Amino acid sequence: MNRHQIPDGIFSESTIPKHYRNWNKMIDYEELDLLFVSSLPPFHYNMVKTALKKGINIVCEKPFTMNRHESRELIELTTHYSAKVMIDFEWRFLPIRQKMKKLFQNNIGDLIHFDYHISSTQYEHLHLTSRGWMAQKKQFGGMLGAIGSHMIECNEMDSR
C-alpha cells in the first residue's frame, strides 16, 4: 500500500465515504476513533486541541505545533482527557534508517563524522508554487521545519 492510499475493499455500497470541507463539522458529526491531522502546520494546534477535548485519538504529522508552548499545552491536555496523541515521523522507519540503526546497535565502531545530504524535487516545487508552505518560515517551513528535523533525528538515532 502506498502512503495515503485507501486499501481496496475498505468501502462497500453501505459504507460510502463522506467528504467535509470543514474539519469542525466532521468532528461534530462523525463518531471518530482516530483523527489523522495532516494539514498545514499552523492548523495542527487547533485541530489537535479540538479533537482531544472530544476524546478522539490523534496521529499528527510533524511539526506537531508551531512552538513549544502549544506543544506543552496539548501534552498537558492529554492528562485531562481520554484521548492519546502520536506524532507521525515516518522517515524513522525507512528501511535504510532501520539498517543504520541496527549497524550502530551492533557496535560497528565509533561515529567519527556525520554528513547528511538530501535532494528533494518536491521541496523545490513547493517553494515555487502558491502552496509553498515548506519555504515559508512563518508556516513552519524552510529546511529546518520541513526537512531538517529528519536530519537532526537521524543524527540523534545514530549517536545513541
PDB file of C-alpha atoms in Angstrom:
ATOM      1  CA  MET A   1       0.000   0.000   0.000  1.00  0.00           C
ATOM      2  CA  ASN A   2       1.282   3.451  -0.883  1.00  0.00           C
ATOM      3  CA  ARG A   3       1.214   6.337   1.541  1.00  0.00           C
ATOM      4  CA  HIS A   4      -2.236   7.962   1.813  1.00  0.00           C
ATOM      5  CA  GLN A   5      -3.816   5.262  -0.347  1.00  0.00           C
ATOM      6  CA  ILE A   6      -7.052   3.687   0.821  1.00  0.00           C
ATOM      7  CA  PRO A   7      -6.875  -0.113   0.582  1.00  0.00           C
ATOM      8  CA  ASP A   8      -9.177  -1.879  -1.882  1.00  0.00           C
ATOM      9  CA  GLY A   9     -12.270  -3.339  -0.305  1.00  0.00           C
ATOM     10  CA  ILE A  10     -12.468  -0.930   2.628  1.00  0.00           C
ATOM     11  CA  PHE A  11     -15.642   0.626   1.222  1.00  0.00           C
ATOM     12  CA  SER A  12     -18.818  -1.063   0.080  1.00  0.00           C
ATOM     13  CA  GLU A  13     -22.172   0.273  -1.070  1.00  0.00           C
ATOM     14  CA  SER A  14     -23.221   0.524   2.567  1.00  0.00           C
ATOM     15  CA  THR A  15     -20.091   2.450   3.623  1.00  0.00           C
ATOM     16  CA  ILE A  16     -19.780   5.273   1.133  1.00  0.00           C
ATOM     17  CA  PRO A  17     -17.140   7.761   2.342  1.00  0.00           C
ATOM     18  CA  LYS A  18     -18.239  11.240   3.382  1.00  0.00           C
ATOM     19  CA  HIS A  19     -16.300  14.343   2.488  1.00  0.00           C
ATOM     20  CA  TYR A  20     -16.134  17.523   4.536  1.00  0.00           C
ATOM     21  CA  ARG A  21     -14.767  20.928   3.655  1.00  0.00           C
ATOM     22  CA  ASN A  22     -14.935  21.995   7.292  1.00  0.00           C
ATOM     23  CA  TRP A  23     -12.990  19.847   9.757  1.00  0.00           C
ATOM     24  CA  ASN A  24     -15.017  21.172  12.728  1.00  0.00           C
ATOM     25  CA  LYS A  25     -18.220  19.830  11.175  1.00  0.00           C
ATOM     26  CA  MET A  26     -16.619  16.442  10.586  1.00  0.00           C
ATOM     27  CA  ILE A  27     -15.535  16.231  14.228  1.00  0.00           C
ATOM     28  CA  ASP A  28     -19.017  17.322  15.373  1.00  0.00           C
ATOM     29  CA  TYR A  29     -21.000  14.972  13.106  1.00  0.00           C
ATOM     30  CA  GLU A  30     -18.884  11.825  12.934  1.00  0.00           C
ATOM     31  CA  GLU A  31     -18.102   9.252  15.598  1.00  0.00           C
ATOM     32  CA  LEU A  32     -14.345   9.063  15.190  1.00  0.00           C
ATOM     33  CA  ASP A  33     -11.940   6.638  16.836  1.00  0.00           C
ATOM     34  CA  LEU A  34      -8.900   8.305  15.283  1.00  0.00           C
ATOM     35  CA  LEU A  35      -8.154  11.603  13.584  1.00  0.00           C
ATOM     36  CA  PHE A  36      -5.105  11.916  11.329  1.00  0.00           C
ATOM     37  CA  VAL A  37      -4.002  15.565  11.257  1.00  0.00           C
ATOM     38  CA  SER A  38      -2.158  16.142   8.004  1.00  0.00           C
ATOM     39  CA  SER A  39      -2.959  19.797   7.403  1.00  0.00           C
ATOM     40  CA  LEU A  40      -0.621  22.759   7.136  1.00  0.00           C
ATOM     41  CA  PRO A  41       1.384  23.095  10.382  1.00  0.00           C
ATOM     42  CA  PRO A  42      -0.275  26.331  11.610  1.00  0.00           C
ATOM     43  CA  PHE A  43      -3.602  24.443  11.863  1.00  0.00           C
ATOM     44  CA  HIS A  44      -2.302  21.482  13.884  1.00  0.00           C
ATOM     45  CA  TYR A  45      -2.726  23.087  17.313  1.00  0.00           C
ATOM     46  CA  ASN A  46      -6.444  23.912  16.971  1.00  0.00           C
ATOM     47  CA  MET A  47      -7.283  20.619  15.287  1.00  0.00           C
ATOM     48  CA  VAL A  48      -5.488  18.523  17.899  1.00  0.00           C
ATOM     49  CA  LYS A  49      -6.903  20.567  20.794  1.00  0.00           C
ATOM     50  CA  THR A  50     -10.467  20.260  19.492  1.00  0.00           C
ATOM     51  CA  ALA A  51     -10.130  16.508  18.945  1.00  0.00           C
ATOM     52  CA  LEU A  52      -8.539  15.955  22.367  1.00  0.00           C
ATOM     53  CA  LYS A  53     -11.416  17.720  24.104  1.00  0.00           C
ATOM     54  CA  LYS A  54     -13.849  15.414  22.293  1.00  0.00           C
ATOM     55  CA  GLY A  55     -11.899  12.315  23.332  1.00  0.00           C
ATOM     56  CA  ILE A  56     -10.681  11.490  19.817  1.00  0.00           C
ATOM     57  CA  ASN A  57      -7.293   9.796  19.460  1.00  0.00           C
ATOM     58  CA  ILE A  58      -4.926  11.643  17.138  1.00  0.00           C
ATOM     59  CA  VAL A  59      -1.989  10.963  14.854  1.00  0.00           C
ATOM     60  CA  CYS A  60      -0.475  14.324  13.932  1.00  0.00           C
ATOM     61  CA  GLU A  61       2.077  14.954  11.201  1.00  0.00           C
ATOM     62  CA  LYS A  62       5.222  16.742  12.246  1.00  0.00           C
ATOM     63  CA  PRO A  63       5.755  19.510  13.097  1.00  0.00           C
ATOM     64  CA  PHE A  64       3.371  18.895  15.986  1.00  0.00           C
ATOM     65  CA  THR A  65       2.767  22.586  16.671  1.00  0.00           C
ATOM     66  CA  MET A  66       4.287  25.952  15.830  1.00  0.00           C
ATOM     67  CA  ASN A  67       6.108  26.315  19.150  1.00  0.00           C
ATOM     68  CA  ARG A  68       6.906  24.580  22.438  1.00  0.00           C
ATOM     69  CA  HIS A  69       4.185  26.425  24.363  1.00  0.00           C
ATOM     70  CA  GLU A  70       1.452  24.980  22.141  1.00  0.00           C
ATOM     71  CA  SER A  71       3.047  21.530  22.365  1.00  0.00           C
ATOM     72  CA  ARG A  72       3.204  21.661  26.163  1.00  0.00           C
ATOM     73  CA  GLU A  73      -0.419  22.746  26.392  1.00  0.00           C
ATOM     74  CA  LEU A  74      -1.577  19.864  24.200  1.00  0.00           C
ATOM     75  CA  ILE A  75       0.518  17.347  26.123  1.00  0.00           C
ATOM     76  CA  GLU A  76      -0.980  18.665  29.360  1.00  0.00           C
ATOM     77  CA  LEU A  77      -4.482  18.301  27.896  1.00  0.00           C
ATOM     78  CA  THR A  78      -3.862  14.581  27.334  1.00  0.00           C
ATOM     79  CA  THR A  79      -3.781  14.155  31.116  1.00  0.00           C
ATOM     80  CA  HIS A  80      -7.333  15.534  31.394  1.00  0.00           C
ATOM     81  CA  TYR A  81      -8.977  13.675  28.506  1.00  0.00           C
ATOM     82  CA  SER A  82      -9.101  10.026  27.493  1.00  0.00           C
ATOM     83  CA  ALA A  83      -7.529  10.595  24.068  1.00  0.00           C
ATOM     84  CA  LYS A  84      -3.946   9.853  23.056  1.00  0.00           C
ATOM     85  CA  VAL A  85      -1.716  11.781  20.653  1.00  0.00           C
ATOM     86  CA  MET A  86       1.053  10.385  18.466  1.00  0.00           C
ATOM     87  CA  ILE A  87       3.351  12.313  16.164  1.00  0.00           C
ATOM     88  CA  ASP A  88       3.907  10.782  12.739  1.00  0.00           C
ATOM     89  CA  PHE A  89       7.609  10.822  11.994  1.00  0.00           C
ATOM     90  CA  GLU A  90       7.684   8.206   9.253  1.00  0.00           C
ATOM     91  CA  TRP A  91      11.242   8.712   7.992  1.00  0.00           C
ATOM     92  CA  ARG A  92      12.419   6.982  11.179  1.00  0.00           C
ATOM     93  CA  PHE A  93      11.055   3.734   9.758  1.00  0.00           C
ATOM     94  CA  LEU A  94      12.562   3.907   6.276  1.00  0.00           C
ATOM     95  CA  PRO A  95      14.457   0.659   5.548  1.00  0.00           C
ATOM     96  CA  ILE A  96      17.804   2.462   5.222  1.00  0.00           C
ATOM     97  CA  ARG A  97      17.288   4.164   8.587  1.00  0.00           C
ATOM     98  CA  GLN A  98      16.460   0.858  10.242  1.00  0.00           C
ATOM     99  CA  LYS A  99      19.553  -0.733   8.714  1.00  0.00           C
ATOM    100  CA  MET A 100      21.740   2.099  10.013  1.00  0.00           C
ATOM    101  CA  LYS A 101      20.206   1.751  13.457  1.00  0.00           C
ATOM    102  CA  LYS A 102      20.988  -1.991  13.532  1.00  0.00           C
ATOM    103  CA  LEU A 103      24.568  -1.359  12.440  1.00  0.00           C
ATOM    104  CA  PHE A 104      25.098   1.107  15.270  1.00  0.00           C
ATOM    105  CA  GLN A 105      23.390  -1.183  17.787  1.00  0.00           C
ATOM    106  CA  ASN A 106      25.776  -3.962  16.743  1.00  0.00           C
ATOM    107  CA  ASN A 107      28.725  -1.724  17.655  1.00  0.00           C
ATOM    108  CA  ILE A 108      30.274  -1.312  14.225  1.00  0.00           C
ATOM    109  CA  GLY A 109      32.509   1.365  15.710  1.00  0.00           C
ATOM    110  CA  ASP A 110      32.524   4.954  16.892  1.00  0.00           C
ATOM    111  CA  LEU A 111      30.770   7.621  14.855  1.00  0.00           C
ATOM    112  CA  ILE A 112      33.542   9.984  13.764  1.00  0.00           C
ATOM    113  CA  HIS A 113      31.801  12.176  11.201  1.00  0.00           C
ATOM    114  CA  PHE A 114      28.193  12.597  10.145  1.00  0.00           C
ATOM    115  CA  ASP A 115      27.421  14.107   6.736  1.00  0.00           C
ATOM    116  CA  TYR A 116      23.801  14.243   5.558  1.00  0.00           C
ATOM    117  CA  HIS A 117      22.843  15.167   2.014  1.00  0.00           C
ATOM    118  CA  ILE A 118      19.327  15.438   0.683  1.00  0.00           C
ATOM    119  CA  SER A 119      17.892  16.127  -2.723  1.00  0.00           C
ATOM    120  CA  SER A 120      14.172  16.746  -2.931  1.00  0.00           C
ATOM    121  CA  THR A 121      12.479  17.808  -6.142  1.00  0.00           C
ATOM    122  CA  GLN A 122       9.263  18.252  -4.140  1.00  0.00           C
ATOM    123  CA  TYR A 123      10.912  20.898  -1.968  1.00  0.00           C
ATOM    124  CA  GLU A 124      11.833  22.994  -4.994  1.00  0.00           C
ATOM    125  CA  HIS A 125       8.340  22.573  -6.487  1.00  0.00           C
ATOM    126  CA  LEU A 126       6.578  23.572  -3.256  1.00  0.00           C
ATOM    127  CA  HIS A 127       8.933  26.505  -2.793  1.00  0.00           C
ATOM    128  CA  LEU A 128       7.946  27.911  -6.184  1.00  0.00           C
ATOM    129  CA  THR A 129       4.182  27.316  -6.098  1.00  0.00           C
ATOM    130  CA  SER A 130       1.320  29.026  -4.327  1.00  0.00           C
ATOM    131  CA  ARG A 131       1.175  26.060  -1.911  1.00  0.00           C
ATOM    132  CA  GLY A 132       4.753  26.697  -0.957  1.00  0.00           C
ATOM    133  CA  TRP A 133       4.398  26.498   2.821  1.00  0.00           C
ATOM    134  CA  MET A 134       7.590  24.447   3.018  1.00  0.00           C
ATOM    135  CA  ALA A 135       9.593  27.533   2.066  1.00  0.00           C
ATOM    136  CA  GLN A 136       7.810  29.894   4.451  1.00  0.00           C
ATOM    137  CA  LYS A 137       9.302  30.147   7.930  1.00  0.00           C
ATOM    138  CA  LYS A 138       6.065  31.609   9.351  1.00  0.00           C
ATOM    139  CA  GLN A 139       4.263  28.457   8.186  1.00  0.00           C
ATOM    140  CA  PHE A 140       6.940  26.322   9.918  1.00  0.00           C
ATOM    141  CA  GLY A 141       8.563  25.567   6.614  1.00  0.00           C
ATOM    142  CA  GLY A 142      12.062  26.125   5.369  1.00  0.00           C
ATOM    143  CA  MET A 143      14.761  23.489   5.580  1.00  0.00           C
ATOM    144  CA  LEU A 144      14.564  23.120   9.358  1.00  0.00           C
ATOM    145  CA  GLY A 145      10.787  22.873   9.685  1.00  0.00           C
ATOM    146  CA  ALA A 146      10.074  20.807   6.599  1.00  0.00           C
ATOM    147  CA  ILE A 147      13.104  18.533   6.212  1.00  0.00           C
ATOM    148  CA  GLY A 148      15.777  19.479   8.744  1.00  0.00           C
ATOM    149  CA  SER A 149      14.011  17.752  11.618  1.00  0.00           C
ATOM    150  CA  HIS A 150      14.580  14.433   9.814  1.00  0.00           C
ATOM    151  CA  MET A 151      18.302  15.191   9.593  1.00  0.00           C
ATOM    152  CA  ILE A 152      18.502  16.012  13.302  1.00  0.00           C
ATOM    153  CA  GLU A 153      16.530  12.914  14.285  1.00  0.00           C
ATOM    154  CA  CYS A 154      18.733  10.691  12.122  1.00  0.00           C
ATOM    155  CA  ASN A 155      21.856  12.091  13.766  1.00  0.00           C
ATOM    156  CA  GLU A 156      20.404  11.525  17.228  1.00  0.00           C
ATOM    157  CA  MET A 157      19.410   7.949  16.355  1.00  0.00           C
ATOM    158  CA  ASP A 158      22.899   7.152  15.080  1.00  0.00           C
ATOM    159  CA  SER A 159      24.678   8.705  18.041  1.00  0.00           C
ATOM    160  CA  ARG A 160      22.760   6.768  20.767  1.00  0.00           C
TER     161      ARG A 160
END
